[in-house]
């Protein structure tokens, strides 16, 4: 009985730390997720020690709560993603998504290899440079009231493509890592397996959901649309691990499938309390895993600056090049909007740590980089959008007066 | 990574089993919770073995998920309970609640002692006979469209008082069990400590919530009323274990406090998805802990029949005696309505099993009894209410025609 009480205490401490951290961050005009990670770092083993290393190790109850939290988060992200929207955003979004993945991936690989990683591990490290956080970007644009701008639509569309590419990439690098060296045959097999799983589940699933989606309303339980899609989420999360992909990929696909049913809005609404309760465990435990001690050394701090610089520049360049058709200013807004890394980068770093690919130092650097990019972007994006709005108003006034 | 995938698979299996079980039960006009327990029993170690004993032991990730689920369930029950409603239902509900606890507790203690338990353990066993499931009763009355009847209000009011008394009793017996023999001094201290905690938290908490309840809306996060009250729930759940009470008592108090804020309905709404996702773990794992093997022996089966008989008769008698002022038929309806045992009885049995007070046999018997009473009640209650409605209609027609 005492053991359960102790876990309950940790659950309480984590949850409260997350709320306080998110609140402080939001009052400082930063995304709440930044506050949750920082709070986790603060109460974690390397600082206050309210959470012990053995409490947050893999397979512990707190770790499982955090895993369930991130699975639900990606389910919710999938729920906001429709296959049709992916098609509509068209060429610009596709280019931004693809270039926004390729440039950071290439620069990240080169940097990691220069740091002394072998090529396979370098690809894994670079994968953590790739993914833009659709959640953070969307939340920032929403707070700025800029969701209807053409740049916003391109950013959101690209973020989705970027997410899928990052997930594919993650699947590829994890399998490569597990399998050993880079063999073209294995690479093709891994790629075929990962794309096959994603494409078949995504394509067949959304078609079935569109035609037979009303079936989720047939059970007696009025909450059946939620429970059935959650069951799908858990099932595909497990299944995707069987295909060598991360659990979150299956959860994302389940969300995308669920978004094709007519209960989509109800589901989005109902997942809010689930996310509010469970995702904090993921971000706080993510933060708690950062070994702050490593930044005591000048080398690690220097590495953080270099990594953050590469992460910002490479994403900005990829986004800018992809969105050239929107003009220089539009392309800059898109590029900046793509900079924040978030959930997915942190997830990849966690997998890297758990799989023994990342040292504590590189893990801490990658997580801190994700955090820094999320911190840097909002004010810059806000300034850019504000300047653009003012100049547009001036231009309209000049057109209006003569 | 493999370990996490395996836990994810168990989470998926448990969740799907719960949904299928609940659906079948509801189609058979039984409460969904019956189906979830039976499903757990079926996939548990003693039958299909899809869940292993070591996976559902105390302190495992699945056990913690189930603990979090039951904490949230009692939070939600508290949320539907207002201090004022407790006062309004008045004398009848109070009498039904008190007698509905005393009669089963006394008969239960006598039976357990006759079965060879020492007096302290007998009190613990009897505590599991006591609590009516407010959830099951309310769900049955709602399904029958009878929530506005005077008997329904008495039943619901009494169920709440009954719940609180059962929780107090649980606190008392757990502390006694932990402390050893029956000492009047210890008994008084335990009682004072338990009632003091419940009274002070309940009284002060609800008053603060009434006056300062709008504070929960002050954070930036639009979901702050939910997150703050959930934090309160987790905090009080832990704190009540420090006072020797079960975690669910603190959760219940947190719900009752939250129900005094103006966000009550929003909170009730938002807890639905949380319950839908997390409580199945509690009921399925509860069922999985039933060792079906024990019923292979005639003795255990006979014991189940005797225990169920005592549980039904004692609750019926207590409820009937308390509700005499409603007339014979009204009192019968109230008595029958009080019969279903549910969550709380099962929780006490789980604590008894975890604390080593209950053998596998008596645990299986108590859980099966809770299940049986929940299965027996709905059809009987429906028949009684239907007959009463028809006779009232006949009487009204006779009054109307002359």
PDB file of C-alpha atoms in Angstrom, chain B residues 148-252:
ATOM      1  CA  UNK B 148     -37.311  12.131 -10.495  1.00  0.00           C
ATOM      2  CA  UNK B 149     -39.180   9.721  -8.177  1.00  0.00           C
ATOM      3  CA  UNK B 150     -39.016  10.385  -4.447  1.00  0.00           C
ATOM      4  CA  UNK B 151     -37.563   6.886  -3.931  1.00  0.00           C
ATOM      5  CA  UNK B 152     -34.785   7.667  -6.383  1.00  0.00           C
ATOM      6  CA  UNK B 153     -33.832  10.799  -4.519  1.00  0.00           C
ATOM      7  CA  UNK B 154     -33.782   8.907  -1.231  1.00  0.00           C
ATOM      8  CA  UNK B 155     -31.695   6.130  -2.787  1.00  0.00           C
ATOM      9  CA  UNK B 156     -29.175   8.570  -4.237  1.00  0.00           C
ATOM     10  CA  UNK B 157     -28.950  10.605  -1.050  1.00  0.00           C
ATOM     11  CA  UNK B 158     -28.592   7.454   1.024  1.00  0.00           C
ATOM     12  CA  UNK B 159     -26.020   6.033  -1.365  1.00  0.00           C
ATOM     13  CA  UNK B 160     -23.866   9.078  -0.766  1.00  0.00           C
ATOM     14  CA  UNK B 161     -24.150   8.863   3.028  1.00  0.00           C
ATOM     15  CA  UNK B 162     -23.554   5.140   2.714  1.00  0.00           C
ATOM     16  CA  UNK B 163     -20.437   5.824   0.632  1.00  0.00           C
ATOM     17  CA  UNK B 164     -19.038   8.200   3.209  1.00  0.00           C
ATOM     18  CA  UNK B 165     -19.824   5.820   6.075  1.00  0.00           C
ATOM     19  CA  UNK B 166     -18.288   2.943   4.148  1.00  0.00           C
ATOM     20  CA  UNK B 167     -15.168   5.009   3.540  1.00  0.00           C
ATOM     21  CA  UNK B 168     -14.945   5.958   7.195  1.00  0.00           C
ATOM     22  CA  UNK B 169     -15.443   2.344   8.129  1.00  0.00           C
ATOM     23  CA  UNK B 170     -12.746   1.383   5.666  1.00  0.00           C
ATOM     24  CA  UNK B 171     -10.402   3.897   7.232  1.00  0.00           C
ATOM     25  CA  UNK B 172     -11.175   2.508  10.633  1.00  0.00           C
ATOM     26  CA  UNK B 173     -10.712  -1.138   9.700  1.00  0.00           C
ATOM     27  CA  UNK B 174      -7.516  -0.543   7.704  1.00  0.00           C
ATOM     28  CA  UNK B 175      -5.947   1.332  10.586  1.00  0.00           C
ATOM     29  CA  UNK B 176      -7.094  -1.330  13.026  1.00  0.00           C
ATOM     30  CA  UNK B 177      -5.679  -3.989  10.765  1.00  0.00           C
ATOM     31  CA  UNK B 178      -2.370  -2.170  10.538  1.00  0.00           C
ATOM     32  CA  UNK B 179      -2.300  -1.469  14.277  1.00  0.00           C
ATOM     33  CA  UNK B 180      -3.165  -4.940  15.482  1.00  0.00           C
ATOM     34  CA  UNK B 181      -5.780  -5.618  18.171  1.00  0.00           C
ATOM     35  CA  UNK B 182      -8.911  -3.686  19.092  1.00  0.00           C
ATOM     36  CA  UNK B 183      -7.906  -1.028  21.585  1.00  0.00           C
ATOM     37  CA  UNK B 184     -10.496   1.548  22.532  1.00  0.00           C
ATOM     38  CA  UNK B 185      -7.901   4.297  22.609  1.00  0.00           C
ATOM     39  CA  UNK B 186      -6.603   3.422  19.153  1.00  0.00           C
ATOM     40  CA  UNK B 187     -10.140   3.044  17.870  1.00  0.00           C
ATOM     41  CA  UNK B 188     -11.063   6.515  19.055  1.00  0.00           C
ATOM     42  CA  UNK B 189      -7.865   7.985  17.646  1.00  0.00           C
ATOM     43  CA  UNK B 190      -8.388   6.303  14.280  1.00  0.00           C
ATOM     44  CA  UNK B 191     -11.993   7.427  14.210  1.00  0.00           C
ATOM     45  CA  UNK B 192     -11.078  10.972  15.213  1.00  0.00           C
ATOM     46  CA  UNK B 193      -8.283  11.099  12.652  1.00  0.00           C
ATOM     47  CA  UNK B 194     -10.473   9.753   9.825  1.00  0.00           C
ATOM     48  CA  UNK B 195     -13.526  11.850  10.630  1.00  0.00           C
ATOM     49  CA  UNK B 196     -11.330  14.854  11.314  1.00  0.00           C
ATOM     50  CA  UNK B 197      -9.635  14.597   7.933  1.00  0.00           C
ATOM     51  CA  UNK B 198     -12.917  14.061   6.085  1.00  0.00           C
ATOM     52  CA  UNK B 199     -14.804  16.732   8.043  1.00  0.00           C
ATOM     53  CA  UNK B 200     -12.121  19.407   7.890  1.00  0.00           C
ATOM     54  CA  UNK B 201     -11.204  18.870   4.239  1.00  0.00           C
ATOM     55  CA  UNK B 202     -14.868  18.491   3.286  1.00  0.00           C
ATOM     56  CA  UNK B 203     -16.134  21.448   5.283  1.00  0.00           C
ATOM     57  CA  UNK B 204     -13.267  23.911   4.791  1.00  0.00           C
ATOM     58  CA  UNK B 205     -12.753  22.807   1.186  1.00  0.00           C
ATOM     59  CA  UNK B 206     -16.350  23.326   0.112  1.00  0.00           C
ATOM     60  CA  UNK B 207     -16.518  26.721   1.866  1.00  0.00           C
ATOM     61  CA  UNK B 208     -13.301  27.886   0.198  1.00  0.00           C
ATOM     62  CA  UNK B 209     -14.541  26.541  -3.140  1.00  0.00           C
ATOM     63  CA  UNK B 210     -17.806  28.449  -2.797  1.00  0.00           C
ATOM     64  CA  UNK B 211     -16.108  31.758  -2.000  1.00  0.00           C
ATOM     65  CA  UNK B 212     -12.904  31.548  -3.971  1.00  0.00           C
ATOM     66  CA  UNK B 213     -13.894  28.977  -6.600  1.00  0.00           C
ATOM     67  CA  UNK B 214     -13.449  31.467  -9.451  1.00  0.00           C
ATOM     68  CA  UNK B 215      -9.709  31.354  -8.741  1.00  0.00           C
ATOM     69  CA  UNK B 216      -9.484  28.136 -10.708  1.00  0.00           C
ATOM     70  CA  UNK B 217     -10.286  30.168 -13.826  1.00  0.00           C
ATOM     71  CA  UNK B 218      -7.415  32.587 -13.353  1.00  0.00           C
ATOM     72  CA  UNK B 219      -4.583  30.724 -15.100  1.00  0.00           C
ATOM     73  CA  UNK B 220      -3.936  31.308 -18.808  1.00  0.00           C
ATOM     74  CA  UNK B 221      -4.750  27.692 -19.686  1.00  0.00           C
ATOM     75  CA  UNK B 222      -8.451  27.517 -20.625  1.00  0.00           C
ATOM     76  CA  UNK B 223      -8.567  24.012 -19.143  1.00  0.00           C
ATOM     77  CA  UNK B 224      -7.289  25.280 -15.780  1.00  0.00           C
ATOM     78  CA  UNK B 225     -10.489  24.448 -13.851  1.00  0.00           C
ATOM     79  CA  UNK B 226      -9.953  20.817 -14.841  1.00  0.00           C
ATOM     80  CA  UNK B 227      -6.206  20.717 -14.263  1.00  0.00           C
ATOM     81  CA  UNK B 228      -6.391  22.487 -10.890  1.00  0.00           C
ATOM     82  CA  UNK B 229      -9.159  20.249  -9.578  1.00  0.00           C
ATOM     83  CA  UNK B 230      -7.324  17.173 -10.890  1.00  0.00           C
ATOM     84  CA  UNK B 231      -4.223  18.359  -9.052  1.00  0.00           C
ATOM     85  CA  UNK B 232      -6.371  18.719  -5.923  1.00  0.00           C
ATOM     86  CA  UNK B 233      -7.701  15.213  -6.542  1.00  0.00           C
ATOM     87  CA  UNK B 234      -4.204  13.699  -6.783  1.00  0.00           C
ATOM     88  CA  UNK B 235      -2.986  15.712  -3.801  1.00  0.00           C
ATOM     89  CA  UNK B 236      -5.876  14.778  -1.509  1.00  0.00           C
ATOM     90  CA  UNK B 237      -5.717  11.178  -2.721  1.00  0.00           C
ATOM     91  CA  UNK B 238      -2.118  11.014  -1.518  1.00  0.00           C
ATOM     92  CA  UNK B 239      -2.839  12.991   1.642  1.00  0.00           C
ATOM     93  CA  UNK B 240      -5.686  10.695   2.676  1.00  0.00           C
ATOM     94  CA  UNK B 241      -3.299   7.740   2.532  1.00  0.00           C
ATOM     95  CA  UNK B 242      -1.127   9.657   4.999  1.00  0.00           C
ATOM     96  CA  UNK B 243      -4.140   9.786   7.329  1.00  0.00           C
ATOM     97  CA  UNK B 244      -4.580   6.050   7.053  1.00  0.00           C
ATOM     98  CA  UNK B 245      -7.542   6.416   4.706  1.00  0.00           C
ATOM     99  CA  UNK B 246      -7.828   5.012   1.203  1.00  0.00           C
ATOM    100  CA  UNK B 247      -6.663   7.227  -1.671  1.00  0.00           C
ATOM    101  CA  UNK B 248     -10.173   7.226  -3.137  1.00  0.00           C
ATOM    102  CA  UNK B 249     -11.532   9.062  -0.078  1.00  0.00           C
ATOM    103  CA  UNK B 250      -9.350  12.055  -0.835  1.00  0.00           C
ATOM    104  CA  UNK B 251     -10.346  11.864  -4.493  1.00  0.00           C
ATOM    105  CA  UNK B 252     -14.018  11.813  -3.513  1.00  0.00           C
TER     106      UNK B 252
END
